Amino acid sequence: MSAESLGSVGSARTAVVWSVLGAELARRGAGQLDIVDVGGGTGGFAVPLAERGHTVTVVDPSPDALATLGRRALAAGVAARIRAVQGDSDTLLDVVGAASADLVLGHSVLEVVEDPARTLTGLAAVLRPTGALSLLVANRAAAVLARALGGHLADAQRALHDPDGRWGDADGAARRFDADRLLDLVTAVGLRVEGLHGVRVVGDLVPGSVADSSGDALRTLELALSAMPPYRDIASQLHVLARRM
Ligand SMILES: C[S@@+](CC[C@H](N)C(=O)[O-])C[C@H]1O[C@@H](n2cnc3c(N)ncnc32)[C@H](O)[C@@H]1O
């Protein structure tokens, strides 16, 4: 398994996450890993990971998402390596057990749970020693800039000061994070942060027609910008890789 082989999975939207995951899997060597994907939904990450030989347990409260996951896993020929469990972040330990996973994914889920600190405690507890957490969350800074650039200056001001980074009642997002707060939450549960990347630094800013016709150029640019402040800091999402020691 090479970092490149996973780095090529998916579009420019997810290239940075796959690149970080690819490096983590390469670091682990050739063995089959036990992976838990909390809020894994329809299997956008679980299926490609299972295709590379790993076993993935997806824990998600949505029966519809899990049904779609089941169909995708069958179509990809990896149903035997994916376990779909209806549950949520608060019941995680009952479902998968403590210290049972080499890699835990928490992608786009910390925004919607009741208590992000409690959820992170559960995600950390599921990791084996030296196991890694891959966390992906919405970034407040991107919402502030997006509302301002769209001419919604009062919304931008609200998103800047709201405790959850929301710009108003019509905001479809339940919560966004600042990088500092995110890193504090992760270290508070005893994990060591090894990487912080910006996901979709420019992908949501360029016109759709440019994104569609960019070939590999957008993906290459996203990868180049993802670890570099100040570009990283305005990305639509923030990705953290953290390790249990
Ligand atoms: C935006 S989707 C993200 C799906 C997937 N992780 C991805 O990145 O493509 C959020 C998922 O979180 C699930 N979810 C909502 N509340 C949850 C909770 N308390 N615990 C675990 N998953 C939850 C939803 O059912 C949904 O599948």
GROMACS .gro file of C-alpha atoms and ligand atoms in nm:
model
  272
    1MET     CA    1   0.000   0.000   0.000
    2SER     CA    2   0.147   0.336  -0.091
    3ALA     CA    3   0.038   0.680   0.015
    4GLU     CA    4  -0.006   0.758  -0.354
    5SER     CA    5  -0.244   0.471  -0.411
    6LEU     CA    6  -0.493   0.614  -0.161
    7GLY     CA    7  -0.408   0.973  -0.248
    8SER     CA    8  -0.558   0.911  -0.588
    9VAL     CA    9  -0.894   0.800  -0.446
   10GLY     CA   10  -1.181   1.043  -0.487
   11SER     CA   11  -1.203   1.394  -0.618
   12ALA     CA   12  -1.031   1.721  -0.536
   13ARG     CA   13  -1.289   1.757  -0.256
   14THR     CA   14  -1.149   1.464  -0.061
   15ALA     CA   15  -0.793   1.439  -0.198
   16VAL     CA   16  -0.631   1.584   0.113
   17VAL     CA   17  -0.809   1.345   0.349
   18TRP     CA   18  -0.719   1.045   0.133
   19SER     CA   19  -0.361   1.165   0.115
   20VAL     CA   20  -0.334   1.178   0.496
   21LEU     CA   21  -0.509   0.841   0.532
   22GLY     CA   22  -0.281   0.691   0.269
   23ALA     CA   23   0.026   0.802   0.461
   24GLU     CA   24  -0.115   0.657   0.783
   25LEU     CA   25  -0.192   0.321   0.618
   26ALA     CA   26   0.152   0.314   0.457
   27ARG     CA   27   0.308   0.378   0.797
   28ARG     CA   28   0.122   0.072   0.930
   29GLY     CA   29   0.260  -0.163   0.665
   30ALA     CA   30   0.089  -0.443   0.481
   31GLY     CA   31  -0.139  -0.589   0.752
   32GLN     CA   32  -0.517  -0.575   0.766
   33LEU     CA   33  -0.636  -0.298   0.998
   34ASP     CA   34  -0.948  -0.277   1.212
   35ILE     CA   35  -1.114   0.053   1.122
   36VAL     CA   36  -1.417   0.215   1.284
   37ASP     CA   37  -1.604   0.486   1.091
   38VAL     CA   38  -1.835   0.680   1.323
   39GLY     CA   39  -2.112   0.854   1.132
   40GLY     CA   40  -1.975   0.679   0.826
   41GLY     CA   41  -2.305   0.718   0.642
   42THR     CA   42  -2.322   0.560   0.299
   43GLY     CA   43  -1.961   0.441   0.301
   44GLY     CA   44  -1.775   0.705   0.101
   45PHE     CA   45  -1.467   0.625   0.307
   46ALA     CA   46  -1.553   0.277   0.435
   47VAL     CA   47  -1.592   0.111   0.095
   48PRO     CA   48  -1.257   0.226  -0.054
   49LEU     CA   49  -1.081   0.127   0.270
   50ALA     CA   50  -1.242  -0.218   0.261
   51GLU     CA   51  -1.141  -0.247  -0.105
   52ARG     CA   52  -0.783  -0.218   0.014
   53GLY     CA   53  -0.827  -0.517   0.243
   54HIS     CA   54  -0.914  -0.358   0.577
   55THR     CA   55  -1.214  -0.443   0.792
   56VAL     CA   56  -1.441  -0.147   0.859
   57THR     CA   57  -1.719  -0.110   1.114
   58VAL     CA   58  -1.954   0.174   1.026
   59VAL     CA   59  -2.162   0.307   1.315
   60ASP     CA   60  -2.440   0.540   1.208
   61PRO     CA   61  -2.792   0.613   1.334
   62SER     CA   62  -2.946   0.639   0.987
   63PRO     CA   63  -3.104   0.314   0.854
   64ASP     CA   64  -3.126   0.468   0.506
   65ALA     CA   65  -2.756   0.549   0.499
   66LEU     CA   66  -2.671   0.200   0.623
   67ALA     CA   67  -2.893   0.041   0.357
   68THR     CA   68  -2.710   0.238   0.087
   69LEU     CA   69  -2.379   0.137   0.244
   70GLY     CA   70  -2.485  -0.228   0.224
   71ARG     CA   71  -2.566  -0.196  -0.147
   72ARG     CA   72  -2.238  -0.017  -0.220
   73ALA     CA   73  -2.039  -0.275  -0.027
   74LEU     CA   74  -2.207  -0.559  -0.218
   75ALA     CA   75  -2.148  -0.389  -0.554
   76ALA     CA   76  -1.782  -0.338  -0.467
   77GLY     CA   77  -1.744  -0.699  -0.353
   78VAL     CA   78  -1.641  -0.601   0.002
   79ALA     CA   79  -1.955  -0.683   0.201
   80ALA     CA   80  -1.763  -0.942   0.406
   81ARG     CA   81  -1.522  -0.676   0.529
   82ILE     CA   82  -1.780  -0.413   0.626
   83ARG     CA   83  -1.997  -0.432   0.936
   84ALA     CA   84  -2.281  -0.182   0.941
   85VAL     CA   85  -2.417  -0.106   1.287
   86GLN     CA   86  -2.708   0.120   1.366
   87GLY     CA   87  -2.593   0.327   1.661
   88ASP     CA   88  -2.448   0.661   1.748
   89SER     CA   89  -2.143   0.818   1.897
   90ASP     CA   90  -2.282   0.787   2.249
   91THR     CA   91  -2.326   0.410   2.224
   92LEU     CA   92  -2.001   0.351   2.038
   93LEU     CA   93  -1.822   0.166   2.316
   94ASP     CA   94  -2.110  -0.080   2.355
   95VAL     CA   95  -2.094  -0.155   1.984
   96VAL     CA   96  -1.724  -0.183   1.909
   97GLY     CA   97  -1.554  -0.210   2.248
   98ALA     CA   98  -1.265  -0.018   2.400
   99ALA     CA   99  -0.918  -0.031   2.243
  100SER     CA  100  -1.043  -0.232   1.944
  101ALA     CA  101  -0.946  -0.016   1.644
  102ASP     CA  102  -0.625   0.078   1.466
  103LEU     CA  103  -0.791   0.371   1.292
  104VAL     CA  104  -1.107   0.562   1.381
  105LEU     CA  105  -1.275   0.801   1.138
  106GLY     CA  106  -1.498   1.083   1.261
  107HIS     CA  107  -1.573   1.270   0.939
  108SER     CA  108  -1.838   1.543   0.932
  109VAL     CA  109  -1.997   1.410   1.248
  110LEU     CA  110  -1.864   1.628   1.532
  111GLU     CA  111  -2.081   1.907   1.389
  112VAL     CA  112  -2.403   1.721   1.458
  113VAL     CA  113  -2.351   1.533   1.785
  114GLU     CA  114  -2.495   1.659   2.113
  115ASP     CA  115  -2.162   1.702   2.290
  116PRO     CA  116  -1.839   1.703   2.082
  117ALA     CA  117  -1.615   1.659   2.388
  118ARG     CA  118  -1.809   1.350   2.497
  119THR     CA  119  -1.802   1.210   2.144
  120LEU     CA  120  -1.426   1.261   2.123
  121THR     CA  121  -1.380   1.080   2.455
  122GLY     CA  122  -1.558   0.780   2.300
  123LEU     CA  123  -1.360   0.794   1.975
  124ALA     CA  124  -1.032   0.806   2.167
  125ALA     CA  125  -1.135   0.514   2.391
  126VAL     CA  126  -1.200   0.293   2.087
  127LEU     CA  127  -0.841   0.335   1.967
  128ARG     CA  128  -0.572   0.083   2.045
  129PRO     CA  129  -0.243   0.230   2.170
  130THR     CA  130  -0.063   0.389   1.869
  131GLY     CA  131  -0.395   0.392   1.680
  132ALA     CA  132  -0.494   0.705   1.488
  133LEU     CA  133  -0.800   0.927   1.478
  134SER     CA  134  -0.895   1.096   1.150
  135LEU     CA  135  -1.122   1.389   1.225
  136LEU     CA  136  -1.289   1.615   0.969
  137VAL     CA  137  -1.500   1.917   1.068
  138ALA     CA  138  -1.650   2.231   0.920
  139ASN     CA  139  -1.433   2.542   0.959
  140ARG     CA  140  -1.585   2.862   1.098
  141ALA     CA  141  -1.344   3.086   0.902
  142ALA     CA  142  -1.471   2.954   0.570
  143ALA     CA  143  -1.832   3.031   0.664
  144VAL     CA  144  -1.743   3.386   0.770
  145LEU     CA  145  -1.566   3.450   0.440
  146ALA     CA  146  -1.837   3.282   0.232
  147ARG     CA  147  -2.115   3.491   0.386
  148ALA     CA  148  -1.913   3.813   0.349
  149LEU     CA  149  -1.817   3.741  -0.013
  150GLY     CA  150  -2.183   3.668  -0.087
  151GLY     CA  151  -2.271   4.015   0.042
  152HIS     CA  152  -2.425   3.889   0.369
  153LEU     CA  153  -2.217   4.099   0.604
  154ALA     CA  154  -2.444   4.070   0.909
  155ASP     CA  155  -2.438   3.690   0.870
  156ALA     CA  156  -2.058   3.699   0.852
  157GLN     CA  157  -2.049   3.900   1.175
  158ARG     CA  158  -2.282   3.650   1.344
  159ALA     CA  159  -2.078   3.350   1.228
  160LEU     CA  160  -1.765   3.519   1.362
  161HIS     CA  161  -1.906   3.555   1.715
  162ASP     CA  162  -2.159   3.275   1.751
  163PRO     CA  163  -2.030   3.005   1.990
  164ASP     CA  164  -2.113   2.741   1.727
  165GLY     CA  165  -1.999   2.942   1.425
  166ARG     CA  166  -2.353   2.966   1.282
  167TRP     CA  167  -2.462   3.266   1.082
  168GLY     CA  168  -2.836   3.258   1.162
  169ASP     CA  169  -3.153   3.053   1.194
  170ALA     CA  170  -3.149   2.957   0.826
  171ASP     CA  171  -2.795   2.819   0.854
  172GLY     CA  172  -2.810   2.449   0.764
  173ALA     CA  173  -2.502   2.370   0.972
  174ALA     CA  174  -2.543   2.285   1.339
  175ARG     CA  175  -2.188   2.370   1.440
  176ARG     CA  176  -1.850   2.478   1.304
  177PHE     CA  177  -1.507   2.479   1.465
  178ASP     CA  178  -1.202   2.701   1.497
  179ALA     CA  179  -0.871   2.522   1.459
  180ASP     CA  180  -0.763   2.618   1.813
  181ARG     CA  181  -1.081   2.485   1.970
  182LEU     CA  182  -1.059   2.165   1.769
  183LEU     CA  183  -0.700   2.099   1.871
  184ASP     CA  184  -0.785   2.172   2.237
  185LEU     CA  185  -1.070   1.921   2.225
  186VAL     CA  186  -0.848   1.654   2.072
  187THR     CA  187  -0.560   1.699   2.315
  188ALA     CA  188  -0.803   1.709   2.610
  189VAL     CA  189  -0.891   1.342   2.547
  190GLY     CA  190  -0.525   1.242   2.561
  191LEU     CA  191  -0.447   1.219   2.189
  192ARG     CA  192  -0.134   1.363   2.028
  193VAL     CA  193  -0.205   1.582   1.727
  194GLU     CA  194   0.021   1.486   1.436
  195GLY     CA  195  -0.132   1.687   1.153
  196LEU     CA  196  -0.372   1.970   1.077
  197HIS     CA  197  -0.480   2.021   0.716
  198GLY     CA  198  -0.727   2.238   0.533
  199VAL     CA  199  -0.970   2.053   0.306
  200ARG     CA  200  -1.119   2.244   0.013
  201VAL     CA  201  -0.911   2.560   0.047
  202VAL     CA  202  -1.017   2.685  -0.296
  203GLY     CA  203  -1.250   2.412  -0.418
  204ASP     CA  204  -1.564   2.591  -0.298
  205LEU     CA  205  -1.441   2.931  -0.419
  206VAL     CA  206  -1.366   2.861  -0.784
  207PRO     CA  207  -1.660   2.855  -1.026
  208GLY     CA  208  -1.810   2.509  -1.074
  209SER     CA  209  -1.720   2.515  -1.441
  210VAL     CA  210  -1.353   2.563  -1.350
  211ALA     CA  211  -1.365   2.283  -1.096
  212ASP     CA  212  -1.530   2.051  -1.348
  213SER     CA  213  -1.278   2.120  -1.622
  214SER     CA  214  -0.964   2.146  -1.410
  215GLY     CA  215  -0.849   1.789  -1.461
  216ASP     CA  216  -0.590   1.718  -1.196
  217ALA     CA  217  -0.495   2.084  -1.146
  218LEU     CA  218  -0.744   2.158  -0.867
  219ARG     CA  219  -0.654   1.841  -0.682
  220THR     CA  220  -0.283   1.924  -0.710
  221LEU     CA  221  -0.344   2.278  -0.585
  222GLU     CA  222  -0.555   2.157  -0.292
  223LEU     CA  223  -0.279   1.918  -0.187
  224ALA     CA  224  -0.020   2.195  -0.209
  225LEU     CA  225  -0.223   2.445  -0.005
  226SER     CA  226  -0.361   2.210   0.257
  227ALA     CA  227  -0.078   2.228   0.511
  228MET     CA  228   0.026   2.589   0.449
  229PRO     CA  229  -0.102   2.874   0.665
  230PRO     CA  230  -0.275   3.106   0.588
  231TYR     CA  231  -0.438   2.900   0.307
  232ARG     CA  232  -0.503   2.600   0.534
  233ASP     CA  233  -0.684   2.820   0.784
  234ILE     CA  234  -0.961   2.935   0.547
  235ALA     CA  235  -1.045   2.591   0.407
  236SER     CA  236  -1.407   2.476   0.417
  237GLN     CA  237  -1.308   2.189   0.644
  238LEU     CA  238  -1.028   2.115   0.888
  239HIS     CA  239  -0.873   1.769   0.912
  240VAL     CA  240  -0.682   1.646   1.215
  241LEU     CA  241  -0.480   1.328   1.245
  242ALA     CA  242  -0.418   1.244   1.610
  243ARG     CA  243  -0.268   0.942   1.782
  244ARG     CA  244  -0.329   0.751   2.101
  245MET     CA  245   0.003   0.703   2.275
  246LIG     C1  246  -2.254   1.459   0.673
  246LIG     S1  247  -2.273   1.287   0.698
  246LIG     C2  248  -2.103   1.233   0.687
  246LIG     C3  249  -2.091   1.096   0.631
  246LIG     C4  250  -1.947   1.045   0.619
  246LIG     N1  251  -1.878   1.046   0.746
  246LIG     C5  252  -1.869   1.123   0.516
  246LIG     O1  253  -1.779   1.198   0.553
  246LIG     O2  254  -1.900   1.111   0.398
  246LIG     C6  255  -2.303   1.279   0.874
  246LIG     C7  256  -2.338   1.140   0.921
  246LIG     O3  257  -2.341   1.141   1.064
  246LIG     C8  258  -2.449   1.060   1.106
  246LIG     N2  259  -2.483   1.100   1.244
  246LIG     C9  260  -2.571   1.193   1.286
  246LIG     N3  261  -2.570   1.199   1.421
  246LIG    C10  262  -2.482   1.106   1.465
  246LIG    C11  263  -2.439   1.062   1.594
  246LIG     N4  264  -2.487   1.116   1.706
  246LIG     N5  265  -2.346   0.965   1.599
  246LIG    C12  266  -2.296   0.909   1.488
  246LIG     N6  267  -2.333   0.947   1.363
  246LIG    C13  268  -2.425   1.043   1.352
  246LIG    C14  269  -2.557   1.085   1.003
  246LIG     O4  270  -2.653   0.980   0.998
  246LIG    C15  271  -2.474   1.093   0.874
  246LIG     O5  272  -2.461   0.967   0.811
   0.00000   0.00000   0.00000
